[in-house]
Amino acid sequence: LTLPVFDPSTMSQRDTSIRVTRREPLRIGRMTYDAWRLEADVFGRSLTMWVGEDGSVLKEEGWMGLTAVKSSAASAPENMEGGGADLYEITAVRPDRPLPDPNRLSGLKIEMAGLESASLQEGVLNGNRQEYRDGKLSVRRERLPSSAGYLTPYVDVGGSMKEFLEPEWNIESDEQEIRSKALEIVGGNRDPIAAARNLMAWVYHHLDKKPILSLPSALETLRTKVGDCNEHATLLTALLRAVGVPARLSIGLAYTRERFYYHAWTEAYLGEWVTMDATLNQMPVDPAHIKLVEGNIEKQVEIAGVVGQLRMKILDFQYN
């Protein structure tokens, strides 16, 4: 079967082929089903599904490296080892050895396997603070400029910063609530570096750090003051744009507790692009932040192609 599937990374439809390979028995808990086995390639990843006679999906394997089975809310925990699973831990990438004191790093070099089949944005792995060549990635800690070279709001004469200054559907920088809060935080200070520091510190200190099972919204996050790294990064990006500092989202991996976890942070244009992590209160971020994707939701879907596939070996690291 060939079906059209909407691809948010290109804002277009792409044909996805699904092959019905055979019938086979499938046991879930105490039940055995006579299921159809289907195989497909979705956004560059292999996906296997088992479908019942009524068309319901009984089991899936392969998406984000996970396996999902049909269950009721009451019985689902019984089928999990230990009674539950942490998605952050399941998708985390453990390198070959621990990385001591990542906050003090000035440089990091790692070998990465699993990026070969991913359709990541060109220039993201090789840009600003990162260099990727022959499966090896080098990351350096960038220096914070002494001056941004402009006063807020940024005057975009050539239009090159337009997309980083305008609101988006979940980065509602033109909403009065966000504009008022941003101006309240920065006061009358028009220095972009000072404004960025103050806005990041406010988000870090005022948001309750809890996972949210929904798409991030800057306006909703400002109202609830709850969220994980996605909400922190989205709100900070909106606040920066609201005072006229060009800002964008970055998504990748950040190191803590001996693993690299999928993470989101912000970049602000302060004469050059500078990384900011409102979840960890870092500006700029440490080199153990590895950028894989740049942009909003329509770009972030590209990261699904590497989840569960990455392998990392630490080759070298330096400290200040």
PDB file of C-alpha atoms in Angstrom, residues 111 117 272 306:
ATOM      1  CA  GLU A 111      33.025   9.866  17.778  1.00  0.00           C
ATOM      2  CA  SER A 117      21.070   7.666   7.743  1.00  0.00           C
ATOM      3  CA  GLU A 272      27.120  36.627  16.852  1.00  0.00           C
ATOM      4  CA  VAL A 306      18.390   9.425  15.251  1.00  0.00           C
TER       5      VAL A 306
END
